[in-house]
Short mmCIF file of C-alpha atoms in Angstrom, two decimals:
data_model
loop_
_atom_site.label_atom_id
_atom_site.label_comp_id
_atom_site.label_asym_id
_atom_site.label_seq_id
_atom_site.Cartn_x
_atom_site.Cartn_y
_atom_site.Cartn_z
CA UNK A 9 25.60 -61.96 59.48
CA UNK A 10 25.06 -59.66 62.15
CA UNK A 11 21.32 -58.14 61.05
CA UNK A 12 21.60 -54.91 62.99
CA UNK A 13 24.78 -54.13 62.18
CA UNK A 14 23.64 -54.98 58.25
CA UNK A 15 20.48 -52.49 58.75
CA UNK A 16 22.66 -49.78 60.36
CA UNK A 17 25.52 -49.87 57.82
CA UNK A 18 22.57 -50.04 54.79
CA UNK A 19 20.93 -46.53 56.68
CA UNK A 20 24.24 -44.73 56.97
CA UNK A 21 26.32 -45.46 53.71
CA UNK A 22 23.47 -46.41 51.24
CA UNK A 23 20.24 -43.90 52.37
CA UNK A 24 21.46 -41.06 54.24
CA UNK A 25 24.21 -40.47 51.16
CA UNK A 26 21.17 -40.68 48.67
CA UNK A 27 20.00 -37.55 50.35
CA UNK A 28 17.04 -39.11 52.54
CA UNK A 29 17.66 -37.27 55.93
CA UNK A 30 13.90 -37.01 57.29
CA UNK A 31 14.60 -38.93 60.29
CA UNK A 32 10.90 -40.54 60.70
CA UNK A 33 11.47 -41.87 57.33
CA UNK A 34 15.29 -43.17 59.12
CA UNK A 35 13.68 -44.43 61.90
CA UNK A 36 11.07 -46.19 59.88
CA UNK A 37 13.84 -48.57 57.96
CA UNK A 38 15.19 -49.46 61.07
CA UNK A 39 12.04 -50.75 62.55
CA UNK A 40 10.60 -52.54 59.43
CA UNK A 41 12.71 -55.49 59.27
CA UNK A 42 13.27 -55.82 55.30
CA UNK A 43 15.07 -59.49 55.67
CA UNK A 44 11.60 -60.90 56.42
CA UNK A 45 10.60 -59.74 52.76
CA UNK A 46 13.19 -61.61 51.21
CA UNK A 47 13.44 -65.00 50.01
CA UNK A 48 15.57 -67.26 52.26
CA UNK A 49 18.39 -67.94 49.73
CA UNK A 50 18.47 -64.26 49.40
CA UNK A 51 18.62 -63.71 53.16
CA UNK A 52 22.36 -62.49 52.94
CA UNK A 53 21.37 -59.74 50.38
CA UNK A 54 18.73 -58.16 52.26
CA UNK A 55 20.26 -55.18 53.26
CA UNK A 56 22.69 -54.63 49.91
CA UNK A 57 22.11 -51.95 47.48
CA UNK A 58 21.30 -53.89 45.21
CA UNK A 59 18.06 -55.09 43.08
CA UNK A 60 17.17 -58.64 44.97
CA UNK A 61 14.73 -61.11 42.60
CA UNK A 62 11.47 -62.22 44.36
CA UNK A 63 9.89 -64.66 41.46
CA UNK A 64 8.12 -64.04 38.33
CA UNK A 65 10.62 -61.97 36.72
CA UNK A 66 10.26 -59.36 39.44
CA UNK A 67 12.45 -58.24 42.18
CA UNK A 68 12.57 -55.51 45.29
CA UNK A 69 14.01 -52.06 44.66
CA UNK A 70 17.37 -51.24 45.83
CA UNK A 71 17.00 -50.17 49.86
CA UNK A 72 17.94 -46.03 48.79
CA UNK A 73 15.37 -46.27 45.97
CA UNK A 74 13.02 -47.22 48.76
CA UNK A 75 13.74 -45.02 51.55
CA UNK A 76 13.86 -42.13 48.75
CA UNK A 77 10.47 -42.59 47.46
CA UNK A 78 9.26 -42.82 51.48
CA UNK A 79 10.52 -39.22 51.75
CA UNK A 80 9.71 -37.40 48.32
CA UNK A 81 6.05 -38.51 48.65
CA UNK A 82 5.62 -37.34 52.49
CA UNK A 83 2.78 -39.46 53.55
CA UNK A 84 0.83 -38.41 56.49
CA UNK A 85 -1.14 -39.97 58.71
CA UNK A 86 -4.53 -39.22 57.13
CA UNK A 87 -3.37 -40.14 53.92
CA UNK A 88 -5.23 -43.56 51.84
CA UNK A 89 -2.12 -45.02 49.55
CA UNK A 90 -3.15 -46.96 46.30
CA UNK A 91 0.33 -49.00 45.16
CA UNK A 92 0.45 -50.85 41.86
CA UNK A 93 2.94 -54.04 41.94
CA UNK A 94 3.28 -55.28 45.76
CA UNK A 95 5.83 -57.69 44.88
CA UNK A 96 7.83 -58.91 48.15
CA UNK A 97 4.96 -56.07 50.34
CA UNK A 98 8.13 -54.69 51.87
CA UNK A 99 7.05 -51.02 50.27
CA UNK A 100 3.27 -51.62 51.26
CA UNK A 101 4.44 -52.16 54.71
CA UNK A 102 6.58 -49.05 54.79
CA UNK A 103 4.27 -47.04 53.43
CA UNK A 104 1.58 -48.43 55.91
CA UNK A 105 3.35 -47.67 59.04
CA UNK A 106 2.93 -43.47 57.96
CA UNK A 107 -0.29 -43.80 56.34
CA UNK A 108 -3.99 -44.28 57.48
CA UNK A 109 -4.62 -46.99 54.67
CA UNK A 110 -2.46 -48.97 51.67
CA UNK A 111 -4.25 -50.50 49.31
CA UNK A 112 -2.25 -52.70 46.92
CA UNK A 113 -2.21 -54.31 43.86
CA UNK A 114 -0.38 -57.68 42.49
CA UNK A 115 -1.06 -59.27 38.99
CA UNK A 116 0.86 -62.74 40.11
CA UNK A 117 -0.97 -64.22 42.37
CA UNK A 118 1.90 -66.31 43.99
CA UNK A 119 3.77 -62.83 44.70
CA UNK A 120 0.58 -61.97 46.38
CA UNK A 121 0.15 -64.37 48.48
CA UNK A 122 4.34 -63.99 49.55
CA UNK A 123 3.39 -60.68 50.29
CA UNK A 124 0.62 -61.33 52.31
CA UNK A 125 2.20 -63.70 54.78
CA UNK A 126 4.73 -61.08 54.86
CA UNK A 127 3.15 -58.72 56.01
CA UNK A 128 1.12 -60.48 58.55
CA UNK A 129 4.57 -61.88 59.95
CA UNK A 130 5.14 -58.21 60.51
CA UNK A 131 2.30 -57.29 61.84
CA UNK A 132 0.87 -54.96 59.23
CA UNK A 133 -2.86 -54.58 59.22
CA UNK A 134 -3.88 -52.15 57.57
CA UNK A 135 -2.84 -53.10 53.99
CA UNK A 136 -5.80 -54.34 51.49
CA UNK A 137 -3.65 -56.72 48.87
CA UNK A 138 -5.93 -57.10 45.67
CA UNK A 139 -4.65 -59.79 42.74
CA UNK A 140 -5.53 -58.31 39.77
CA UNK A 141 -4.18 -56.03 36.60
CA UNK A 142 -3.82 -52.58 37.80
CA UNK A 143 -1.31 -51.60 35.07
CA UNK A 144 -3.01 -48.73 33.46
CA UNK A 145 -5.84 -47.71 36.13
CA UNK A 146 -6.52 -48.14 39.91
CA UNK A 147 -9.25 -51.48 40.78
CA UNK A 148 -11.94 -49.84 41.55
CA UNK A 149 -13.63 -46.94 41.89
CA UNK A 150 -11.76 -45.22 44.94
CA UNK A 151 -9.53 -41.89 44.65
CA UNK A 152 -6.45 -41.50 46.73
CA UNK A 153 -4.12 -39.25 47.88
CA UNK A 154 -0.67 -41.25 47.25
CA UNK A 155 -0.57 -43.63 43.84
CA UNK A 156 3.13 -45.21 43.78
CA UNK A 157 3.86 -47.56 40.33
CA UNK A 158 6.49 -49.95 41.55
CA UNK A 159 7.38 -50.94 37.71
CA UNK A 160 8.19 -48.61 34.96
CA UNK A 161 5.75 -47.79 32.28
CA UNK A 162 6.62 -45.86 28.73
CA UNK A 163 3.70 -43.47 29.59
CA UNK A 164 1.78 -42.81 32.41
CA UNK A 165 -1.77 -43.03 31.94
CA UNK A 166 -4.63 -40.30 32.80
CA UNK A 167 -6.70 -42.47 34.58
CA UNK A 168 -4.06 -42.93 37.42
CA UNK A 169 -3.90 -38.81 37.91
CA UNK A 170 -7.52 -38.80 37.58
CA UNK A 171 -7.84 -40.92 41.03
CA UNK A 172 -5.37 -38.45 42.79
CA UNK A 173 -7.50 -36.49 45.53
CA UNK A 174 -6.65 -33.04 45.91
CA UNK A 175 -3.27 -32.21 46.83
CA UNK A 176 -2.44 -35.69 45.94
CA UNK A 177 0.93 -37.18 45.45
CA UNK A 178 1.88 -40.08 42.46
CA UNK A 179 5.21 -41.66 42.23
CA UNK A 180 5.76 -42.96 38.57
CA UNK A 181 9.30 -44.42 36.65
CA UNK A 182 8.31 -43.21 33.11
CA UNK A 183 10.50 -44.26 30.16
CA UNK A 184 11.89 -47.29 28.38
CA UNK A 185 15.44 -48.32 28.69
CA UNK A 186 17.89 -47.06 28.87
CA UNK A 187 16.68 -43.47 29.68
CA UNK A 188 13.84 -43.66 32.83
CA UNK A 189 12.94 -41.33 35.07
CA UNK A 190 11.72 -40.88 38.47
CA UNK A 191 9.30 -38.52 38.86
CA UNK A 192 6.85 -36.91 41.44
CA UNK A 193 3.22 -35.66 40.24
CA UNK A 194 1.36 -33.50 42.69
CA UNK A 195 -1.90 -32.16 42.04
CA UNK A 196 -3.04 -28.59 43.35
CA UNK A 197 -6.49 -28.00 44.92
CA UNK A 198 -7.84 -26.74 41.73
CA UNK A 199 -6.64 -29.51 40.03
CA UNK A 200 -3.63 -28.68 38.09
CA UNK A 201 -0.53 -30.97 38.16
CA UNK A 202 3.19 -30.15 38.92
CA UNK A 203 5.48 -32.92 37.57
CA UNK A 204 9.18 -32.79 38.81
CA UNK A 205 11.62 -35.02 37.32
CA UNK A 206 13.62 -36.38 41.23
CA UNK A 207 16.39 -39.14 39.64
CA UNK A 208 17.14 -41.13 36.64
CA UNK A 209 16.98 -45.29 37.47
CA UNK A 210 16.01 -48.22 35.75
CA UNK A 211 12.87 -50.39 36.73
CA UNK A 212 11.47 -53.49 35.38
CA UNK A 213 8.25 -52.50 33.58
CA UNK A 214 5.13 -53.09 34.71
CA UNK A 215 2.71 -56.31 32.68
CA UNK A 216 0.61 -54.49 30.28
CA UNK A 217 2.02 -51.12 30.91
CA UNK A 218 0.45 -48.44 28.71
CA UNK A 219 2.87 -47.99 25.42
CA UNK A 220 3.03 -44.58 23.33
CA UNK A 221 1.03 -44.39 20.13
CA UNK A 222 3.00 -45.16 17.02
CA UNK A 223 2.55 -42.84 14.29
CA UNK A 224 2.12 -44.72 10.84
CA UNK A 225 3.21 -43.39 7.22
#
């Protein structure tokens, strides 16, 4: 397989028709080399648009799910990023290379560690990986101004909007199959929160995701 040709064609028929036309967010895909994120029996699927399994259950997103996200949530260099799932660290390491600081969090330890090496293969060093439950609230006590949930959950809990700094940004699948949907949560300076629905996908959930009360007769 011809890797550059594979990243080029994934950038020009998968992304750019998925509307995702910032070119820094472009450029950024074709600089962060995805293929060392996957699994070597997987190595041929790196670039397809397609959901690639990691272990555990778990698996990347799709490359236009990805790149999307990248875009919607418009990370600047000043920004700290809290992201709940690393899985294979290929979205911790795009989000690092726009954003001051990504801290992320992995409940399987052996993902974790994948992750890791990953990103130190790639030279991304300013990523803190934490193993630990972050399902329904950040690890500690920090606020951000990015939260991304790699896994779905059937309701989005408070205490992940109530870590959002001002003019903060949260990327959440919310849902259970088979109707999800993407959406993007900013908060105002006041405090108030603007929730716009961008696509409707399917994600894995996340372990211990936060589930709807039940009402009882």
């Amino acid at each position: 397989m011809n890797i550059e040709q594979a990243r080029f064609n994934m950038i020009e028929q998968q992304i750019r028709p998925w509307d995702v036309l910032d070119t820094d967010v472009l450029k950024l895909l074709g600089e962060v080399k995805r293929e060392g994120f996957v699994a070597p029996e997987h190595r041929d699927l790196a670039f397809a648009d397609l959901e690639i399994p990691i272990g555990g259950g778990e698996a990347m997103w799709q490359p236009k799910v990805e790149a999307r996200v990248v875009q919607e949530l418009g990370i600047r260099p000043t920004d700290t990023v809290y992201e709940v799932g690393t899985g294979s660290g290929y979205l911790a390491a795009l989000l690092a290379r726009r954003a001051k600081h990504v801290t992320s969090a992995e409940i399987d330890p052996a993902l974790g560690e994948g992750a890791r090496a990953a990103l130190q293969a790639e030279g991304v060093g300013n990523v803190t990986l934490l193993i630990g439950d972050s399902a329904r609230a950040p690890l500690g006590e920090q606020s951000y101004d990015v939260i991304v949930l790699t896994g779905s959950t059937p309701v989005l809990p408070q205490a992940f909007t109530d870590r959002l700094n001002p003019g903060g940004r949260l990327f959440a699948v919310t849902g259970d199959a088979p109707v999800m949907k993407a959406t993007l949560v900013r908060q105002g300076a006041r405090g108030e929160l603007q929730t716009v629905t961008l696509f409707e996908t399917m994600l894995r959930p996340l372990q211990h995701a936060l589930q709807p009360e039940r009402f009882r007769f």
